[in-house]
Tab-separated table of C-alpha atoms in Angstrom:
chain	number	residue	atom	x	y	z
K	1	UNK	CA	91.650	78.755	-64.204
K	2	UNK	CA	88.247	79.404	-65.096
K	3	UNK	CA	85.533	79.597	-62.273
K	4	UNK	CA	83.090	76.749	-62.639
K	5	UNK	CA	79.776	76.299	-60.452
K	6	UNK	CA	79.169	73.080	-58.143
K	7	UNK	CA	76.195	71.600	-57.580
K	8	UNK	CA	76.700	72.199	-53.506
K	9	UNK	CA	73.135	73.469	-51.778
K	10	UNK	CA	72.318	73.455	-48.621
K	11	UNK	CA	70.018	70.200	-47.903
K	12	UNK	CA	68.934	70.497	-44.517
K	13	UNK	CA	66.642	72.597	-42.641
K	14	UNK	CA	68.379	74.948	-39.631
K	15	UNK	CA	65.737	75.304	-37.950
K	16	UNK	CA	65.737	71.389	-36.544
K	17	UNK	CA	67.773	71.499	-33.807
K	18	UNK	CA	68.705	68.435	-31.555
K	19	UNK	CA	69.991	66.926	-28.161
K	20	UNK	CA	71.375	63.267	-29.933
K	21	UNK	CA	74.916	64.365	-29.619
K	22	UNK	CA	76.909	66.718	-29.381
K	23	UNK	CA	78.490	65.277	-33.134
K	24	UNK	CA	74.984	66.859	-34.683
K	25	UNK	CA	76.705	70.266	-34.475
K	26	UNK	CA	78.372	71.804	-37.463
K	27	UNK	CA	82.262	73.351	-37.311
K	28	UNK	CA	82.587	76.529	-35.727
K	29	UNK	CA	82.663	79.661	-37.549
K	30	UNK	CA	86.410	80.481	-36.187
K	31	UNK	CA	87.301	76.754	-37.301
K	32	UNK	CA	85.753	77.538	-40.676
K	33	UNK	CA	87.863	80.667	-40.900
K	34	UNK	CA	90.924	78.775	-39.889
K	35	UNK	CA	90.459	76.315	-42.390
K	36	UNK	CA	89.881	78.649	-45.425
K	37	UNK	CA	92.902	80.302	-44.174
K	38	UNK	CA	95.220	77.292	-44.227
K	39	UNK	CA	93.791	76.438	-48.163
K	40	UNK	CA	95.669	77.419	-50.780
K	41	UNK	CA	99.460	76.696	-52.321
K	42	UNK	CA	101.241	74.002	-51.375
K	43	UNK	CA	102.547	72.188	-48.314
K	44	UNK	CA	104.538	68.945	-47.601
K	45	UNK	CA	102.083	66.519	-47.064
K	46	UNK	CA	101.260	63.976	-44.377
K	47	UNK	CA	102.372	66.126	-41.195
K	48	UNK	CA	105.409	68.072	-42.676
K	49	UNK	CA	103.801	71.409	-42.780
K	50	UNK	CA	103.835	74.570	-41.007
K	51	UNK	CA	100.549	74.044	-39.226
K	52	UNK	CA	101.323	70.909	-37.649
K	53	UNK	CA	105.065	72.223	-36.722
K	54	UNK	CA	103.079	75.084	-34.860
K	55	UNK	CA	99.980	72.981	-33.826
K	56	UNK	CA	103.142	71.079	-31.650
K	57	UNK	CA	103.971	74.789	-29.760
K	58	UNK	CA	100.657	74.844	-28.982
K	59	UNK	CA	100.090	71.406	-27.353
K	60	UNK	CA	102.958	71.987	-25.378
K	61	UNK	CA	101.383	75.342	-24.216
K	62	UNK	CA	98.939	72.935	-22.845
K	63	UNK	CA	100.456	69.753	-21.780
K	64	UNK	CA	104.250	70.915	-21.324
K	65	UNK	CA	107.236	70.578	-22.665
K	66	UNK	CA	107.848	67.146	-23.734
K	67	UNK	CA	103.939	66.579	-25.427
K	68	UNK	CA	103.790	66.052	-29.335
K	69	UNK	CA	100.737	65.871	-30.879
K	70	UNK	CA	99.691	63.110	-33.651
K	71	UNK	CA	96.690	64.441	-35.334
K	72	UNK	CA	94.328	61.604	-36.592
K	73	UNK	CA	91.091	61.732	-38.547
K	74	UNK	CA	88.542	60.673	-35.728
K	75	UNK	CA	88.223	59.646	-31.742
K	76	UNK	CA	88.304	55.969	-32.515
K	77	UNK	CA	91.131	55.864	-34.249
K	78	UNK	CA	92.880	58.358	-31.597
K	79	UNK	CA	92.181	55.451	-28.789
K	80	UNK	CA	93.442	52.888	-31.181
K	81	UNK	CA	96.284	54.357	-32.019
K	82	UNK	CA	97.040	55.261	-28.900
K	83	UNK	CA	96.493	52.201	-26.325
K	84	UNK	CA	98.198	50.318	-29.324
K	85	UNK	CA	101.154	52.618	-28.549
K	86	UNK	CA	101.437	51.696	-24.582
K	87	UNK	CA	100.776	47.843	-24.740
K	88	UNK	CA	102.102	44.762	-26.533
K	89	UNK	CA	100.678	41.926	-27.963
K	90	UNK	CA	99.640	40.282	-25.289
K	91	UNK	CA	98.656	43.405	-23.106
K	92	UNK	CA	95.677	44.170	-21.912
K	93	UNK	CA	93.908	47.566	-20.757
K	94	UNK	CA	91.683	48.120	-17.809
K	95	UNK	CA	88.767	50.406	-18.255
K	96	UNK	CA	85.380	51.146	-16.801
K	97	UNK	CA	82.582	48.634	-18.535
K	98	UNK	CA	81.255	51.834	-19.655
K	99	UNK	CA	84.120	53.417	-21.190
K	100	UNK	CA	83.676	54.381	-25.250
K	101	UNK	CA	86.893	52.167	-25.628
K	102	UNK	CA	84.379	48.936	-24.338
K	103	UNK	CA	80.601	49.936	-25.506
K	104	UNK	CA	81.040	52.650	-28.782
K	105	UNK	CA	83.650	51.646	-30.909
K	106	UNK	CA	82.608	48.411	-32.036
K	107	UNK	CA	85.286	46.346	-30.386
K	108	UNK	CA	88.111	47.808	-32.580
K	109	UNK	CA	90.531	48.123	-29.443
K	110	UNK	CA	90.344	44.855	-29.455
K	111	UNK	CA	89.754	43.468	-33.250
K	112	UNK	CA	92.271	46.453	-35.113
K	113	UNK	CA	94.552	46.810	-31.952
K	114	UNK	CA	94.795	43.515	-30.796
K	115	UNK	CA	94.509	44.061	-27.326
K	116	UNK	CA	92.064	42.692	-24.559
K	117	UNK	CA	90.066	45.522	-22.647
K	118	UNK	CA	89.046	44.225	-18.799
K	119	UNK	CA	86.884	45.590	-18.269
K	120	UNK	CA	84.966	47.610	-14.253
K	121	UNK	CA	81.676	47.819	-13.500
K	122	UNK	CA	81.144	51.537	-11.826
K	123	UNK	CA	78.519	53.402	-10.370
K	124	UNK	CA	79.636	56.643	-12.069
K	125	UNK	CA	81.569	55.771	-14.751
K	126	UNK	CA	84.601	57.154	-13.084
K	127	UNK	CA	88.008	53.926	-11.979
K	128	UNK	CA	89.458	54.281	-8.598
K	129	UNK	CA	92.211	52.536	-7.315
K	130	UNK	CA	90.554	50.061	-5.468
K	131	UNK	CA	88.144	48.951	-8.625
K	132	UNK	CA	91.452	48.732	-10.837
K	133	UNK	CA	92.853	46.397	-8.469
K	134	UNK	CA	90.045	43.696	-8.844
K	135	UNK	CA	91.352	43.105	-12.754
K	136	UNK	CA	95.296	44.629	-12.097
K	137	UNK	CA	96.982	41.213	-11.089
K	138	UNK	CA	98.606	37.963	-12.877
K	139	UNK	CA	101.500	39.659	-14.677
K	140	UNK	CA	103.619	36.788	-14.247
K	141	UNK	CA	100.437	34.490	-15.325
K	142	UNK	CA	100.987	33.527	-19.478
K	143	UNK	CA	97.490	31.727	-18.925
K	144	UNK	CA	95.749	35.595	-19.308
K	145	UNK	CA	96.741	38.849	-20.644
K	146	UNK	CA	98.758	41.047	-19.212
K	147	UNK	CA	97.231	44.211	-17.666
K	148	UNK	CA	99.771	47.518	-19.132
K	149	UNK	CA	97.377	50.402	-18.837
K	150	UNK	CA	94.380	52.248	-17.566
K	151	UNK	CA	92.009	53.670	-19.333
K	152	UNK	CA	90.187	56.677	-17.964
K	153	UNK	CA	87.598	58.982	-19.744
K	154	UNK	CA	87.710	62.593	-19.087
K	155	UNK	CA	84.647	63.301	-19.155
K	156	UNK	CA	83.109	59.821	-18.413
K	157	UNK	CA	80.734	58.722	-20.999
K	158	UNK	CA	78.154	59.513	-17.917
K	159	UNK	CA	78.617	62.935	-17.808
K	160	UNK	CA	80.537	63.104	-14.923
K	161	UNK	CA	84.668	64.197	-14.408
K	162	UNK	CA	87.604	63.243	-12.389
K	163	UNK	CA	89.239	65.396	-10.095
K	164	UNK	CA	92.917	65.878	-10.787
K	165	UNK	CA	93.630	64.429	-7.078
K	166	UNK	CA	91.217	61.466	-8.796
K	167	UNK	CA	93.423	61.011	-11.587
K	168	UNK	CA	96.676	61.145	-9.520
K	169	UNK	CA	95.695	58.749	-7.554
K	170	UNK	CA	94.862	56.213	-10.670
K	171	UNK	CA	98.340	57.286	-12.404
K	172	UNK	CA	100.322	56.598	-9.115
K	173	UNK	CA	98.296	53.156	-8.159
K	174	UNK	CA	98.768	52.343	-12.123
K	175	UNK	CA	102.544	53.298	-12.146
K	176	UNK	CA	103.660	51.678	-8.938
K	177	UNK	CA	102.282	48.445	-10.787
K	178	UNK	CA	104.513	49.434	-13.802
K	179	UNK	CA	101.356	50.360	-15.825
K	180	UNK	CA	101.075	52.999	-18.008
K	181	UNK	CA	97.975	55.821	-17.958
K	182	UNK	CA	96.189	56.818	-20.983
K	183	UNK	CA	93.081	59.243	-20.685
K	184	UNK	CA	90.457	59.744	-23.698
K	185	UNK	CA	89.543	63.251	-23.863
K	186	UNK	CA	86.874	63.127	-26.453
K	187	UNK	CA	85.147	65.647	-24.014
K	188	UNK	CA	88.401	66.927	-21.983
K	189	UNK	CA	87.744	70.567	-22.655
K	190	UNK	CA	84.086	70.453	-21.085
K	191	UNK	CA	86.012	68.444	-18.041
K	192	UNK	CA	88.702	71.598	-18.202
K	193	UNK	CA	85.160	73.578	-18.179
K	194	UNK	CA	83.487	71.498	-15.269
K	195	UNK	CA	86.551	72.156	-13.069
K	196	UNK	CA	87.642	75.538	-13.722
K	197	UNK	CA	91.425	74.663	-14.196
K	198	UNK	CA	93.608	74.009	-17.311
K	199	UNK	CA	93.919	70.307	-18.895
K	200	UNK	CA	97.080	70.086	-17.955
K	201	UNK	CA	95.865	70.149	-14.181
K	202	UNK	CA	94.479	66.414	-14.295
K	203	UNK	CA	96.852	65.205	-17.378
K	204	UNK	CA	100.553	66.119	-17.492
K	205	UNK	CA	100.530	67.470	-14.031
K	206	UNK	CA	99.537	64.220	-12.442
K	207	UNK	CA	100.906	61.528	-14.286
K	208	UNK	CA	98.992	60.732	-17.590
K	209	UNK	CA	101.127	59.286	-20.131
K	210	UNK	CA	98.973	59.626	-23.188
K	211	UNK	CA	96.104	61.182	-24.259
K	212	UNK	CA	93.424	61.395	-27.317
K	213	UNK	CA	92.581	64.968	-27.457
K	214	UNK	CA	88.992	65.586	-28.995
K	215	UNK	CA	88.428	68.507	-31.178
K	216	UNK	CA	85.333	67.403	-33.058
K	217	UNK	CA	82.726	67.439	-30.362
K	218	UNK	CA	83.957	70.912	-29.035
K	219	UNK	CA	83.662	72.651	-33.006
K	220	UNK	CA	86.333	71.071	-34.939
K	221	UNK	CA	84.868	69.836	-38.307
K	222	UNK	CA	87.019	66.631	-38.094
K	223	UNK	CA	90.160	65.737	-36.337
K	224	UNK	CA	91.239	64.895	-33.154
K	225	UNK	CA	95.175	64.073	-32.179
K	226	UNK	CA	96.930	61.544	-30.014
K	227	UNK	CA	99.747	63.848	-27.557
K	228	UNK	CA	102.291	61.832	-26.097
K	229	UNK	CA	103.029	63.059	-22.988
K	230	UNK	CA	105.792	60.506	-21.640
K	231	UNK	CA	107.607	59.571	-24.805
K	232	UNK	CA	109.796	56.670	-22.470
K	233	UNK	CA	105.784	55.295	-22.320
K	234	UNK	CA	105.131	54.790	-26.337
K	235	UNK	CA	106.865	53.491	-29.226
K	236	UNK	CA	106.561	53.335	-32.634
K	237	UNK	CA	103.322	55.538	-33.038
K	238	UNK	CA	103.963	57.246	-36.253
K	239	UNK	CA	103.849	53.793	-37.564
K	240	UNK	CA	101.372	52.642	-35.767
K	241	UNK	CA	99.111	55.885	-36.967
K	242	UNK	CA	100.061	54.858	-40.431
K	243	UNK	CA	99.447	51.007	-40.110
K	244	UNK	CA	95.983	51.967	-38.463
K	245	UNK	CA	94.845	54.206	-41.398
K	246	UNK	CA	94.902	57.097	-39.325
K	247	UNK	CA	97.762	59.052	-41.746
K	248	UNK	CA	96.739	61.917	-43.262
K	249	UNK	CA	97.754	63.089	-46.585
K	250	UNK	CA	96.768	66.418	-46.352
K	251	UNK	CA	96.819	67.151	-42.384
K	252	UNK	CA	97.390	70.630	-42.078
K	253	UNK	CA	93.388	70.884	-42.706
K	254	UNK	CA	93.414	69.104	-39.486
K	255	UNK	CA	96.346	70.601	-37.501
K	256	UNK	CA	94.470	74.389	-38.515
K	257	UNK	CA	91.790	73.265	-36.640
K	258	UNK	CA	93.216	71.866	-33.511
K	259	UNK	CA	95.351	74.952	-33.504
K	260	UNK	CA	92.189	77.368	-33.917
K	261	UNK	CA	90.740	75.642	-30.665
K	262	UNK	CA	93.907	75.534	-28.619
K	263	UNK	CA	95.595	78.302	-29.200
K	264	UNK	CA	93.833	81.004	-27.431
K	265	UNK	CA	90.432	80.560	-25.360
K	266	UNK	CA	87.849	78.566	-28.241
K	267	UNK	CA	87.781	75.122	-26.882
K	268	UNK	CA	87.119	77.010	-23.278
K	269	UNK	CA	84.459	78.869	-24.694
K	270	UNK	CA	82.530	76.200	-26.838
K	271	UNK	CA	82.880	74.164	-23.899
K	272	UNK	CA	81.609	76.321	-20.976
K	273	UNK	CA	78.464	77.225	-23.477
K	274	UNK	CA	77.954	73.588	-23.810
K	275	UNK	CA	77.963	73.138	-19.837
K	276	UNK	CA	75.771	75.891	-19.012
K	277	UNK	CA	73.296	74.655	-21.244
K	278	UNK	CA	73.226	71.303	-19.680
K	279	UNK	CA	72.496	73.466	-16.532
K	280	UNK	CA	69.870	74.652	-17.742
K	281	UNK	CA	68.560	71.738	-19.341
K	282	UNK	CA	68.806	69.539	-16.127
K	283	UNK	CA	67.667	73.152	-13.844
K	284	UNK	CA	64.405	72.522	-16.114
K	285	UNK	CA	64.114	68.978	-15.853
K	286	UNK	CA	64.226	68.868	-11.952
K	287	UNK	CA	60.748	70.627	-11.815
K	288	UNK	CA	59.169	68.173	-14.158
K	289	UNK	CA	57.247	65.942	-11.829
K	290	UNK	CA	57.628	62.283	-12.663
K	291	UNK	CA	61.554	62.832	-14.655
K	292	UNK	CA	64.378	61.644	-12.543
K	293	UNK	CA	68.172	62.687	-13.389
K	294	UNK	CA	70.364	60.464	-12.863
K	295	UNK	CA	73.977	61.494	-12.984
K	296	UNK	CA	75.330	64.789	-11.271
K	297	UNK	CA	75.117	66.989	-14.511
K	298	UNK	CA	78.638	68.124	-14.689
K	299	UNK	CA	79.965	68.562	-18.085
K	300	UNK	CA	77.762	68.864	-20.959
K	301	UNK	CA	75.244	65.593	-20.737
K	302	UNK	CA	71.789	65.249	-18.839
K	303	UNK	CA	70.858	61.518	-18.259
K	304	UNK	CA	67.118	60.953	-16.853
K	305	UNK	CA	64.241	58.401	-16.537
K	306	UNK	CA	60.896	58.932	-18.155
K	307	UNK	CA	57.663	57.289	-19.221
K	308	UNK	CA	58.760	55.053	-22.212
K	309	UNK	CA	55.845	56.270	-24.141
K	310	UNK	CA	57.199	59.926	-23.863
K	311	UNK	CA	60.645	59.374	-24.979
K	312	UNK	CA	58.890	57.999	-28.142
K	313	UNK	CA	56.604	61.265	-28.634
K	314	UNK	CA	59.515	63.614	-27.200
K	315	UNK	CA	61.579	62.035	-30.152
K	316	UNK	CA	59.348	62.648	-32.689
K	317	UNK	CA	59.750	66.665	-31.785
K	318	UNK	CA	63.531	66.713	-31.001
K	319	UNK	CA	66.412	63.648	-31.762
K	320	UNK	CA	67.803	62.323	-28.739
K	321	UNK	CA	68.861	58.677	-28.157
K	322	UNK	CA	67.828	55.868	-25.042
K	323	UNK	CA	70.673	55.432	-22.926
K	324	UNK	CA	69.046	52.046	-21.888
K	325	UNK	CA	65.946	51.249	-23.379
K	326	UNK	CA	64.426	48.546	-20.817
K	327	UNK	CA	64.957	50.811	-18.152
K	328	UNK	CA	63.836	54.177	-19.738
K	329	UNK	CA	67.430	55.812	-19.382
K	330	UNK	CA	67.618	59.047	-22.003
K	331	UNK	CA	70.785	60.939	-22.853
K	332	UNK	CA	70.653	64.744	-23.969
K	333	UNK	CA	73.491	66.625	-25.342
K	334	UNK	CA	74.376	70.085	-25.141
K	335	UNK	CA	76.894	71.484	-27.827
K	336	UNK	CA	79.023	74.458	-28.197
K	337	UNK	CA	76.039	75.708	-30.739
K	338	UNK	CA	73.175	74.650	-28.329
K	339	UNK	CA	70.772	78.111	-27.436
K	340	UNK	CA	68.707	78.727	-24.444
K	341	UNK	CA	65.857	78.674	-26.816
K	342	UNK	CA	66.832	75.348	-27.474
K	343	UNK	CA	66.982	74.593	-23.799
K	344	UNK	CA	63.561	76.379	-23.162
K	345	UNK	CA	61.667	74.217	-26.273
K	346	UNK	CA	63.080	71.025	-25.335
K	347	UNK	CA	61.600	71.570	-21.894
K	348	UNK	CA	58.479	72.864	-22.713
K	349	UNK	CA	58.185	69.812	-25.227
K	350	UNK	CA	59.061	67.484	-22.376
K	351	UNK	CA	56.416	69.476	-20.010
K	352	UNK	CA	53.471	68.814	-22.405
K	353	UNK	CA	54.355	65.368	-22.997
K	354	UNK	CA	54.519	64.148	-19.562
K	355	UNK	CA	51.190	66.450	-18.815
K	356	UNK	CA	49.285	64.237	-21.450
């Protein structure tokens, strides 16, 4: 074959750098190697290759012996797929009212799994027994649906992270009601970060049945993966992955990736960068008289309150979103790519606006 020239340029400027998500960061360079490597020849397609027969070793490296990983093409689709999986039709899934499940994935839990989320109010994003109990009753009742599983976030979608004696206390109140445990783990290697022990310390270890296993937020260029880890708690989820749209074709480009995270120390490494510079960040912030935080910063999110009219100057100079506009509520996110210059220019930003 004959080499021919694309019309592929770079279009964006590298020197903009933002704290809107951690999504706004490209692939890691190790992914990006990974990939390339796995391109090339031929392999079976749609999860009959030899990356996603050795992305399985891997996972159960992680999450022990009986986890299997079903790689999918995004986080939504993971948590579909997956809470499809533990319920039936008329089963319902308890979650905290801020979970991504409930405010971020425009109700497809409910509209493509057809399932009903009740959902907790919480003070930190983070279940406890005693708040699943005030929606975890009237199994017998065919007048409302029928709660099958909790729903935790790992790390909340308010920056903060379960303890694994917090998540085996859920799992044990959830499975003495004969309900199943399913944790989203968009963020679970900054939580693995936060903690200082493995994944498997607040998953397998402590009772979670299933899981949705980010890779894209901690350097993957796309891909994240469902792992079973009771297969007694799921059924029919290769179907299910398929009838979702969540099959794909050529999925050793995502397997290669999952693998290049997991399989020695990159997902710990992009993630403990991403934490430290949310230390900093909220370090900084604390001496800025007038910003309040308002979350313990523990993974890699700082949430504060400012002056309306300097989020909408501070924007204008780096892109970050309101958390809650009414009340002034700001999110920044800290990626695996995020520098201390970064850090330092956000807060210098912030300094001169609130100074005005």
């Amino acid at each position: 074959m004959t080499e021919q020239q694309t019309d592929a340029r770079r279009r964006h400027d590298l020197s903009v750098r933002g704290f809107a998500s951690d999504n706004y960061a490209g692939a890691h360079p190790e992914v990006l190697a990974a990939l390339a490597l796995a391109n090339g020849g031929h392999q079976v397609a749609y999860g009959e290759d030899e990356y996603t027969e050795h992305l399985q070793r891997t996972v159960r490296s992680h999450f022990g012996q009986t986890a299997e990983a079903f790689p999918v093409f995004n986080g939504t689709g993971a948590n579909v797929v997956a809470l499809q999986a533990l319920t039936d039709r008329w089963g319902a899934v308890i979650c905290a009212d801020s979970a991504h499940i409930h405010v971020d994935e425009c109700g497809a839990p409910e509209r493509v799994g057809g399932l009903k989320l009740l959902t907790v109010p919480t003070e930190d994003g983070k279940l406890t027994p005693e708040l699943i109990a005030r929606e975890a009753y009237g199994w017998d009742d065919e007048h409302r649906a029928m709660p099958q599983v909790v729903s935790i976030t790992q790390n909340t979608e308010l920056g903060t992270v379960y303890t694994p004696d917090e998540v085996r206390a859920i799992c044990e109140h959830a499975h003495e009601r004969d309900m199943l445990v399913h944790l989203d783990g968009a963020r679970i290697a900054n939580a693995a970060a936060s903690l200082d022990v493995p994944m498997r310390a607040f998953t397998n270890a402590v009772g979670v049945d299933l899981l949705s296993l980010g890779g894209t937020k901690n350097g993957a260029l796309f891909g994240e993966a469902v792992v079973v880890i009771n297969p007694d708690a799921v059924r029919a989820l290769k179907h299910i992955r398929k009838m979702s749209m969540q099959l794909a074709s050529k999925m050793r480009f995502i397997s290669v990736q999952l693998e290049a995270l997991l399989a020695r120390d990159l997902w710990l490494r992009n993630a403990r960068h991403a934490n430290s510079m949310a230390q900093r960040l909220a370090a900084g912030v604390r001496e800025v008289d007038g910003v309040e935080i308002l979350y313990p910063v523990q993974a890699n999110a700082v949430f504060a309150r400012l002056p309306h009219d300097v989020t909408e100057r501070l924007q204008k100079r780096y892109r970050f979103y309101f958390w809650d506009e009414a009340a002034g509520d700001v999110r920044w996110m800290c990626s695996f790519d995020t520098t201390e210059e970064d850090v330092d220019g956000l807060l210098a930003a912030l300094r001169e606006e609130m100074g005005r």
